[in-house]
PDB file of C-alpha atoms in Angstrom:
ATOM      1  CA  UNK T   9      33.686  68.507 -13.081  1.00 95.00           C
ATOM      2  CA  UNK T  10      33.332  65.686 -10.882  1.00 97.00           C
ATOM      3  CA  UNK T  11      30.189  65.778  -8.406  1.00 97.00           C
ATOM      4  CA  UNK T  12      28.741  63.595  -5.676  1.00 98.00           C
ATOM      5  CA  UNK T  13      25.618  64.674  -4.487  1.00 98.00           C
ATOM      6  CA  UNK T  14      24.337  62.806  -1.374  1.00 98.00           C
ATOM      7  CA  UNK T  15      20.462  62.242  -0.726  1.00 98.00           C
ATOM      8  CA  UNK T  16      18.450  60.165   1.560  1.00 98.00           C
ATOM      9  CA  UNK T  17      19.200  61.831   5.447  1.00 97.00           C
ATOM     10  CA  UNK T  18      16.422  62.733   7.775  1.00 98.00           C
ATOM     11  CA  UNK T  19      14.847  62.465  10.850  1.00 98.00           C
ATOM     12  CA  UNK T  20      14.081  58.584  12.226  1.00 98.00           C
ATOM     13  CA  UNK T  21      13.305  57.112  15.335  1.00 98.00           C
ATOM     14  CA  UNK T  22      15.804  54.895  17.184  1.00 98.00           C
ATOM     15  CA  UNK T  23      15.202  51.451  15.697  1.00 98.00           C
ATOM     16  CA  UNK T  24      14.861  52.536  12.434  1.00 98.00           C
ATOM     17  CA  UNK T  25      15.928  52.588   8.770  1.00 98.00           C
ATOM     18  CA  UNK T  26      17.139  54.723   5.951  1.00 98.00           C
ATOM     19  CA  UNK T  27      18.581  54.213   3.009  1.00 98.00           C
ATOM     20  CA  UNK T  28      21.096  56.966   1.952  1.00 98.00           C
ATOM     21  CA  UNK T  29      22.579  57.317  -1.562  1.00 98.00           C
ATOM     22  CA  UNK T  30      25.129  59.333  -3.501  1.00 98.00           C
ATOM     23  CA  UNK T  31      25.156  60.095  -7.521  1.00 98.00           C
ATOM     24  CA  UNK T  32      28.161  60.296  -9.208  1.00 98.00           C
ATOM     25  CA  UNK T  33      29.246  62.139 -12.177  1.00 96.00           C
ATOM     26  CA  UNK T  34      31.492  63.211 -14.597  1.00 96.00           C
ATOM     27  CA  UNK T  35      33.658  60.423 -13.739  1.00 96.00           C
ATOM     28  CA  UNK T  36      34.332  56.866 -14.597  1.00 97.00           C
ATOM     29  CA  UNK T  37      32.327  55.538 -11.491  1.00 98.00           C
ATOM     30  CA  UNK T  38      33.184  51.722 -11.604  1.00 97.00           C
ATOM     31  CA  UNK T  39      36.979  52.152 -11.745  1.00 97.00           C
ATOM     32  CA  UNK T  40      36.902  54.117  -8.263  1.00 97.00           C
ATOM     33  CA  UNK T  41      36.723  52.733  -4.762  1.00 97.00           C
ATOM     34  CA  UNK T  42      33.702  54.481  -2.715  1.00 98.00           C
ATOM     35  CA  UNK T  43      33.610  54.993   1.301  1.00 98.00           C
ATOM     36  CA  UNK T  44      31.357  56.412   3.755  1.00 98.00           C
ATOM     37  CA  UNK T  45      32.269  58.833   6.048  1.00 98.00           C
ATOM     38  CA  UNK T  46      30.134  60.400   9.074  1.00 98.00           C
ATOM     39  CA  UNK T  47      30.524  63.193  11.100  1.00 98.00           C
ATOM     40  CA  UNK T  48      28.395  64.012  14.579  1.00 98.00           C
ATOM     41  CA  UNK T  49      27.536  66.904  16.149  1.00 97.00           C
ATOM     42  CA  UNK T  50      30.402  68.934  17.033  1.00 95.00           C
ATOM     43  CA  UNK T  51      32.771  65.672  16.362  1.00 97.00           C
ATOM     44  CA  UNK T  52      35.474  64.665  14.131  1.00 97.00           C
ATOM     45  CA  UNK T  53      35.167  62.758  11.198  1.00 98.00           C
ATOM     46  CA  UNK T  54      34.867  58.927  11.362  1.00 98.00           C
ATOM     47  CA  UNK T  55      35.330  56.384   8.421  1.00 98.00           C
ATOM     48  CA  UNK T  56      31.981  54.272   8.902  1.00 98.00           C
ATOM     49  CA  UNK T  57      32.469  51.790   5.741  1.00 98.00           C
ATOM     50  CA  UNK T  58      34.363  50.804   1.966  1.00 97.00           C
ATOM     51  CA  UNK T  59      33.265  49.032  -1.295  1.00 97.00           C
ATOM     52  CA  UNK T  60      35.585  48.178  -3.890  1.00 96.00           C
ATOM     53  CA  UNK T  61      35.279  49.168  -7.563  1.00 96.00           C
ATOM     54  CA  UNK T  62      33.351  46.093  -8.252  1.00 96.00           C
ATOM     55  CA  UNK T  63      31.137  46.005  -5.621  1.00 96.00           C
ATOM     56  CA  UNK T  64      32.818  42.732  -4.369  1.00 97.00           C
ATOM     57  CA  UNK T  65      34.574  43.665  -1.116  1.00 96.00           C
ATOM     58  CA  UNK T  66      32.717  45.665   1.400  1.00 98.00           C
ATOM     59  CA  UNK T  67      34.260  46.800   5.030  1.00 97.00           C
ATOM     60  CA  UNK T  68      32.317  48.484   7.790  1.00 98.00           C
ATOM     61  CA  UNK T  69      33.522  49.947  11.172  1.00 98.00           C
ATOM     62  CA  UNK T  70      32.903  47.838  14.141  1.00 97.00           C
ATOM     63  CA  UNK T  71      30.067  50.221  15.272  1.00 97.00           C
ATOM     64  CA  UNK T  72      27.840  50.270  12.076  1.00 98.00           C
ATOM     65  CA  UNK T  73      28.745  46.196  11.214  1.00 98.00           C
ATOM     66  CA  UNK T  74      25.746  44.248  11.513  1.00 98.00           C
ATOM     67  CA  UNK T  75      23.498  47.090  10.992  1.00 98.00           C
ATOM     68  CA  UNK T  76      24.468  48.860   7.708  1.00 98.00           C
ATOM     69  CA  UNK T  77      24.844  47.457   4.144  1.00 98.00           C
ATOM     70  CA  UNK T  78      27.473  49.305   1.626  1.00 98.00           C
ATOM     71  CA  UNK T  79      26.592  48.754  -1.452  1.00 98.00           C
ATOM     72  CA  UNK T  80      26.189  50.352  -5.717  1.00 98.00           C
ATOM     73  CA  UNK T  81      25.242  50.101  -8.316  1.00 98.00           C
ATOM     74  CA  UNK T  82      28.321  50.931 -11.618  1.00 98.00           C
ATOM     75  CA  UNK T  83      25.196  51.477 -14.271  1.00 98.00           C
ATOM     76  CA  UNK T  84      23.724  54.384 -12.703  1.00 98.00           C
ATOM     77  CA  UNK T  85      26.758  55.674 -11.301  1.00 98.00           C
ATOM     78  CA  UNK T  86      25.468  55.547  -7.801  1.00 98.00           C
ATOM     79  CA  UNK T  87      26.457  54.394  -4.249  1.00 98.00           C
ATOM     80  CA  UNK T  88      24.605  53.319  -1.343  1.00 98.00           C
ATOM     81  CA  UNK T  89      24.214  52.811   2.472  1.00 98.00           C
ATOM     82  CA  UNK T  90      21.279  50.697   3.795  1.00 98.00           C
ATOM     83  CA  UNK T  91      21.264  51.694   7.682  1.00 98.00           C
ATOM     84  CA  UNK T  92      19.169  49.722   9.961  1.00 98.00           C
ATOM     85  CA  UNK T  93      18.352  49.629  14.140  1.00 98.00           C
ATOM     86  CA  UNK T  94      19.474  53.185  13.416  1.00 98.00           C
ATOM     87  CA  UNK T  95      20.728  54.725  17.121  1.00 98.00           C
ATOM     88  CA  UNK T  96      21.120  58.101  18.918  1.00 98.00           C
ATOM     89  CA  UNK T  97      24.740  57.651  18.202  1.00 98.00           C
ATOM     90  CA  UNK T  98      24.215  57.665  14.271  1.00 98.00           C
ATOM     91  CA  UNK T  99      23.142  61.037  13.678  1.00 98.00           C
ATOM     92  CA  UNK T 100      25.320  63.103  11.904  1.00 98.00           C
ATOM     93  CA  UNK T 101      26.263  64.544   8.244  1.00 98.00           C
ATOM     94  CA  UNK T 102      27.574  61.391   6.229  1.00 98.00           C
ATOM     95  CA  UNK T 103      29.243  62.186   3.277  1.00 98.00           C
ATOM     96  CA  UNK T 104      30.397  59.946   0.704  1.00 98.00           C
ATOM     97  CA  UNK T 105      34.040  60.190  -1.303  1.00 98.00           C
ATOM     98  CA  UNK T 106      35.960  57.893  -3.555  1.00 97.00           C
ATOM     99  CA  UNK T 107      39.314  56.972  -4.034  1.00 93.00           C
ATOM    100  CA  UNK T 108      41.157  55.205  -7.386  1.00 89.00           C
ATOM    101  CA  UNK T 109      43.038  53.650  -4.145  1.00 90.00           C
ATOM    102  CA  UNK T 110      42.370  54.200  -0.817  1.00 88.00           C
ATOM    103  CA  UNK T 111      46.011  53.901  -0.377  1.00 89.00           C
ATOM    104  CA  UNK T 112      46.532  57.715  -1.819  1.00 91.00           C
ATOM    105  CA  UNK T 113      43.032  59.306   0.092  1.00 94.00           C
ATOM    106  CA  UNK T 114      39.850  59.949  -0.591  1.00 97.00           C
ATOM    107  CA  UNK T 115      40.177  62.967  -3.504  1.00 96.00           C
ATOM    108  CA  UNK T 116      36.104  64.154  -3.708  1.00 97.00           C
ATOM    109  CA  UNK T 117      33.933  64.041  -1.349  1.00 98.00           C
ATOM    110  CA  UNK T 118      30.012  65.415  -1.422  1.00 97.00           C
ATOM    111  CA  UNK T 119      28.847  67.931   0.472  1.00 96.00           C
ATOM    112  CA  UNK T 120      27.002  65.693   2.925  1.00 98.00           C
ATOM    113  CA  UNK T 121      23.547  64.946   4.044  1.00 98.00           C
ATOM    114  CA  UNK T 122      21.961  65.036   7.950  1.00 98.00           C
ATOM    115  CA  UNK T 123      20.850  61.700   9.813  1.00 98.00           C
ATOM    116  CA  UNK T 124      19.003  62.576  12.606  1.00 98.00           C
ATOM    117  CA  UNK T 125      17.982  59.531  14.902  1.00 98.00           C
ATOM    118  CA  UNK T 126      15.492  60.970  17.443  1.00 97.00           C
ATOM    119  CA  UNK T 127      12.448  60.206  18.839  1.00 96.00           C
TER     120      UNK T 127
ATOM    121  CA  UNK O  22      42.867  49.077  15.290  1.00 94.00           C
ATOM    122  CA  UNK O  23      45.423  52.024  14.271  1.00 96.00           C
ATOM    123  CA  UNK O  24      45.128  55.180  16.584  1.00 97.00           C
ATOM    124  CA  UNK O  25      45.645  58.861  15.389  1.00 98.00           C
ATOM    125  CA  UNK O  26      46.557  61.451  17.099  1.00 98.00           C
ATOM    126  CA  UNK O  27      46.980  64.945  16.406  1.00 98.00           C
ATOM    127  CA  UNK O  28      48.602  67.691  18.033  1.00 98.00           C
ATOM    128  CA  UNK O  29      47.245  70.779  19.470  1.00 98.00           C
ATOM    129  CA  UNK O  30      44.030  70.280  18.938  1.00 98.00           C
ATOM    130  CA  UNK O  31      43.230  73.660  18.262  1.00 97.00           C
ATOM    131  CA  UNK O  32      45.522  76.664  17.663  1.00 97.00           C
ATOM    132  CA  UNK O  33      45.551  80.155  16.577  1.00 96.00           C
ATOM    133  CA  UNK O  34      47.568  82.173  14.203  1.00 96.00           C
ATOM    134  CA  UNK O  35      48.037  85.050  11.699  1.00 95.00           C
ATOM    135  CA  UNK O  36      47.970  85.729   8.232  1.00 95.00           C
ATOM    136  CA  UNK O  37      51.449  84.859   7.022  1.00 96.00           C
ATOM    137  CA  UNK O  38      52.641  82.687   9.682  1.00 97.00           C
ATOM    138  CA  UNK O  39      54.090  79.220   9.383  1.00 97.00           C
ATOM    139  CA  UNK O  40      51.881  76.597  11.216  1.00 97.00           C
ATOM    140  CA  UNK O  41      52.761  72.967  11.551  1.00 98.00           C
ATOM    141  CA  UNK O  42      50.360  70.243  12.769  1.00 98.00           C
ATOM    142  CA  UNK O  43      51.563  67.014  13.937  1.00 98.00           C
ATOM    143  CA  UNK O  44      49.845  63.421  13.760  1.00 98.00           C
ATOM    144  CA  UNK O  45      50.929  59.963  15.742  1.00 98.00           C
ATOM    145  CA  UNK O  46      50.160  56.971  14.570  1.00 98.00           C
ATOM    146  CA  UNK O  47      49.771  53.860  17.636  1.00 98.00           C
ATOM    147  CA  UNK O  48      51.642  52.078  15.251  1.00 97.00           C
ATOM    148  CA  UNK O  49      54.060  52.099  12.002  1.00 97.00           C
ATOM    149  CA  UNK O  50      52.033  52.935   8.923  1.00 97.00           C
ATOM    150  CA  UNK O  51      54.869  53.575   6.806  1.00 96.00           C
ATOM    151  CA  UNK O  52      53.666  56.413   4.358  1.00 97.00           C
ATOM    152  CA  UNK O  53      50.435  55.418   4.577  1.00 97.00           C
ATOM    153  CA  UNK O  54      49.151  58.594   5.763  1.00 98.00           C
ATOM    154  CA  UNK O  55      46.529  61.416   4.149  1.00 98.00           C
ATOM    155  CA  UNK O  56      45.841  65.164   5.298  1.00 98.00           C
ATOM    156  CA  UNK O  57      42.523  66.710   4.739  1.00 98.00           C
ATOM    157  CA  UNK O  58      40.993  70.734   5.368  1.00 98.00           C
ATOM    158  CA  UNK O  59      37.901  70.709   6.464  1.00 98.00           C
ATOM    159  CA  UNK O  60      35.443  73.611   6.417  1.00 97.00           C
ATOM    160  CA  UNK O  61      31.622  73.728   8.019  1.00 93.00           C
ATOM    161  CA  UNK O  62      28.883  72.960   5.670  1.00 93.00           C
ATOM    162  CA  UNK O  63      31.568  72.294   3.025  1.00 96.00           C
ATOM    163  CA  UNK O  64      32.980  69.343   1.229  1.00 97.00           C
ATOM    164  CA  UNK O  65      36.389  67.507   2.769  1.00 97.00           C
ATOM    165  CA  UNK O  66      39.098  68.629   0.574  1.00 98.00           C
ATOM    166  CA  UNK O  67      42.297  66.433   0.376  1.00 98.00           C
ATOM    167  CA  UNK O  68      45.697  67.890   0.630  1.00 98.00           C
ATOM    168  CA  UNK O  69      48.119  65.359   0.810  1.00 98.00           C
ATOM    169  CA  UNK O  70      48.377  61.773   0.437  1.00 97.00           C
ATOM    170  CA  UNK O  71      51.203  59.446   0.923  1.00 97.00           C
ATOM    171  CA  UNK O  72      53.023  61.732   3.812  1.00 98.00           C
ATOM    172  CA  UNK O  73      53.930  64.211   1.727  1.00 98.00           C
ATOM    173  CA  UNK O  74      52.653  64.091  -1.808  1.00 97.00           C
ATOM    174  CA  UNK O  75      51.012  67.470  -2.640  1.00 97.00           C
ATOM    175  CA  UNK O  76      47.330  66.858  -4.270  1.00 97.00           C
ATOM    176  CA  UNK O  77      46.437  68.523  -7.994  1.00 96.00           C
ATOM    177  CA  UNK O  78      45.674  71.622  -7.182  1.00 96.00           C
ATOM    178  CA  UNK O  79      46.537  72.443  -3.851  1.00 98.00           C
ATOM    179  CA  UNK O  80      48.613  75.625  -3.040  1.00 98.00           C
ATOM    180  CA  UNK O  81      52.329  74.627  -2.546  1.00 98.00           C
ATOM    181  CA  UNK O  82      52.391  76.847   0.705  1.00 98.00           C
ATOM    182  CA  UNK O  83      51.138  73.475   1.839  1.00 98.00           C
ATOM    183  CA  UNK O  84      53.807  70.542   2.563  1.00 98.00           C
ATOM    184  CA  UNK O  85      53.501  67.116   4.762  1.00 98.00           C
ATOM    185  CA  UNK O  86      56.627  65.009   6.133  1.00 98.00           C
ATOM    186  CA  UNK O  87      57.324  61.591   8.075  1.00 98.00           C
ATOM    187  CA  UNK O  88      57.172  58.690   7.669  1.00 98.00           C
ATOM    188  CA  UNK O  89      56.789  55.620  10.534  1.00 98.00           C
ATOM    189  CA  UNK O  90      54.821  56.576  13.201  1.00 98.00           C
ATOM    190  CA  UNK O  91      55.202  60.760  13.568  1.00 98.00           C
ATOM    191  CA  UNK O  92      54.078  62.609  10.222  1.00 98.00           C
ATOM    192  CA  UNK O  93      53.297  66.799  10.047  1.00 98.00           C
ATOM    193  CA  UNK O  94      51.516  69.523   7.613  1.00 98.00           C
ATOM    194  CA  UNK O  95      53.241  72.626   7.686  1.00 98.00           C
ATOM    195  CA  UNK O  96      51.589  75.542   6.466  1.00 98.00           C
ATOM    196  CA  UNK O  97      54.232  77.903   4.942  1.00 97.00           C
ATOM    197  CA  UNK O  98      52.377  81.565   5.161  1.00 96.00           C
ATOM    198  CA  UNK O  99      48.802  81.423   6.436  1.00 96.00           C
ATOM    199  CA  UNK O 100      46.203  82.454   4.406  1.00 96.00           C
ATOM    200  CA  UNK O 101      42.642  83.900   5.473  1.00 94.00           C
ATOM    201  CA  UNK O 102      41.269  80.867   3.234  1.00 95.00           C
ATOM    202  CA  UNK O 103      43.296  78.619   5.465  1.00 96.00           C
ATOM    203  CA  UNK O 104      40.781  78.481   8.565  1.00 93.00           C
ATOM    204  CA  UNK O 105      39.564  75.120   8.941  1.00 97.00           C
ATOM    205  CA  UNK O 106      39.753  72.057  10.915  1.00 98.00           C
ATOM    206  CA  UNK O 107      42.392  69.647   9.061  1.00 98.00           C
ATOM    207  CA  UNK O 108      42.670  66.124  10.166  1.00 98.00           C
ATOM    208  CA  UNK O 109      44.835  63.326   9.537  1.00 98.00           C
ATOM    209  CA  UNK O 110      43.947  59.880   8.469  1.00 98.00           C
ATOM    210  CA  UNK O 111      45.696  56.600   7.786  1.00 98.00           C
ATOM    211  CA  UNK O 112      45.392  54.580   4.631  1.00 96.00           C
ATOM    212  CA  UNK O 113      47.747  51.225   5.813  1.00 95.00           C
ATOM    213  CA  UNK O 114      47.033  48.079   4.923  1.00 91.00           C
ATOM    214  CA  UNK O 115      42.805  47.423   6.288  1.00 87.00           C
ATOM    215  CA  UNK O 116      40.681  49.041   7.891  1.00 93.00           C
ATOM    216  CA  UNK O 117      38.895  50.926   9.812  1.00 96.00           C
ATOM    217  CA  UNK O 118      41.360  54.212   7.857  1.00 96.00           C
ATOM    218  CA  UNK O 119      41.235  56.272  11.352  1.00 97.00           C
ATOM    219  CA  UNK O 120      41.056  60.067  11.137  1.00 98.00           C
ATOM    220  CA  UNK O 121      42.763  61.982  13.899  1.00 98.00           C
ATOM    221  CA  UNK O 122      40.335  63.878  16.007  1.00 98.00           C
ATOM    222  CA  UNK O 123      40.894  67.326  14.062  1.00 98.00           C
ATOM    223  CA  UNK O 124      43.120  70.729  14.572  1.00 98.00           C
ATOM    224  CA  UNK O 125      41.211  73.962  14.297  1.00 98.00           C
ATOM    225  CA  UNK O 126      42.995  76.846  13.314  1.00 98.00           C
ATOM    226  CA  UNK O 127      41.833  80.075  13.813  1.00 94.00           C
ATOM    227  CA  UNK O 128      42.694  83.913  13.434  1.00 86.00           C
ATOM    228  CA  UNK O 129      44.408  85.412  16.455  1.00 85.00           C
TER     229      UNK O 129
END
């Protein structure tokens, strides 16, 4: 069965960092394109950034660009996001998905994990 | 950027009735458009892609239409596993892939 497990959410101050990742299984990881997606407290979901099956095109949503940093690694089956200058406005549950093409939707998604920026 | 909207918001219903959800997109995205259910604490689940394409898997009480900038999920006969927010989202061309901002449906 096809999992992604996210890992890596906590509590940070404004300001700073965490590095969130997602393991993939049961799946051939490199052929699928991965995504980000957040959600905030009592909010919708927002796409917050993309990487491409070979790690060679990245996109980000104008309020995470500049501060995070898609990226994974195909050998260990595993994707990351590198968020920095973390703000209020970050926290939420950010899961992560994948999709052979983003053109036909992201078909799995984890169950998420919490960001809390706080002080 | 592509805006989505969706249409009501929130609404409730009963077991066994027909629902149908709309979405607008600001702008023609074709058939570029994807419909996920959305429970708390759980996993998004995808339901259709390309407009109206049903995912493996999903019930076929389930259907999605339109094309351009107006697109719907109709829910044939409610089911009590059918409570959820479900939201839209566009796949056209780059990014950002907007979601709309969500329909709850709830029991009456």
């Amino acid at each position: 069965e096809v999992q992604l497990v996210e890992s890596g959410g906590g509590l940070v101050q404004p300001g700073g960092s965490l590095r969130l990742s997602c393991a993939t299984s049961e799946f051939t990881f490199s052929n699928y394109e991965m995504t980000w997606v957040r959600q905030a407290p009592g909010k919708g979901l927002e796409w917050v950034s993309y990487i491409s099956g070979g790690g060679d095109s990245m996109y980000y949503a104008d309020s995470v660009k500049g501060r995070f940093t898609i990226s994974r690694d195909n050998a260990k089956n595993s994707l990351f996001l590198q968020m920095n200058s973390l703000r209020a406005e970050d926290t939420g549950v950010y899961f992560c998905a994948r999709a052979y093409t983003v053109t036909w939707g992201f078909d799995y998604w984890g169950q998420g994990t919490l960001v809390t920026v706080s002080s | 950027d592509i805006q989505m909207t969706q249409s009501p918001s929130s609404l409730s219903a009963s077991v066994g009735d027909r629902v149908t959800i709309t979405c607008r997109a600001s702008q023609s995205i074709s058939r570029y458009l994807n419909w996920y259910q959305h429970k708390p604490g759980k996993a998004p689940k995808l339901l259709i892609y390309a407009a109206s394409d049903l995912q493996s898997g999903v019930p076929s009480r389930f259907s999605g239409g339109g094309s351009g900038t107006d697109f719907t999920l109709t829910i044939s006969s409610l089911q009590p596993d059918d409570f959820a927010v479900y939201y839209c989202q566009h796949s056209y061309r780059t990014p950002p892939w907007t979601f709309g901002q969500g329909t709850k449906v709830d029991i009456k």
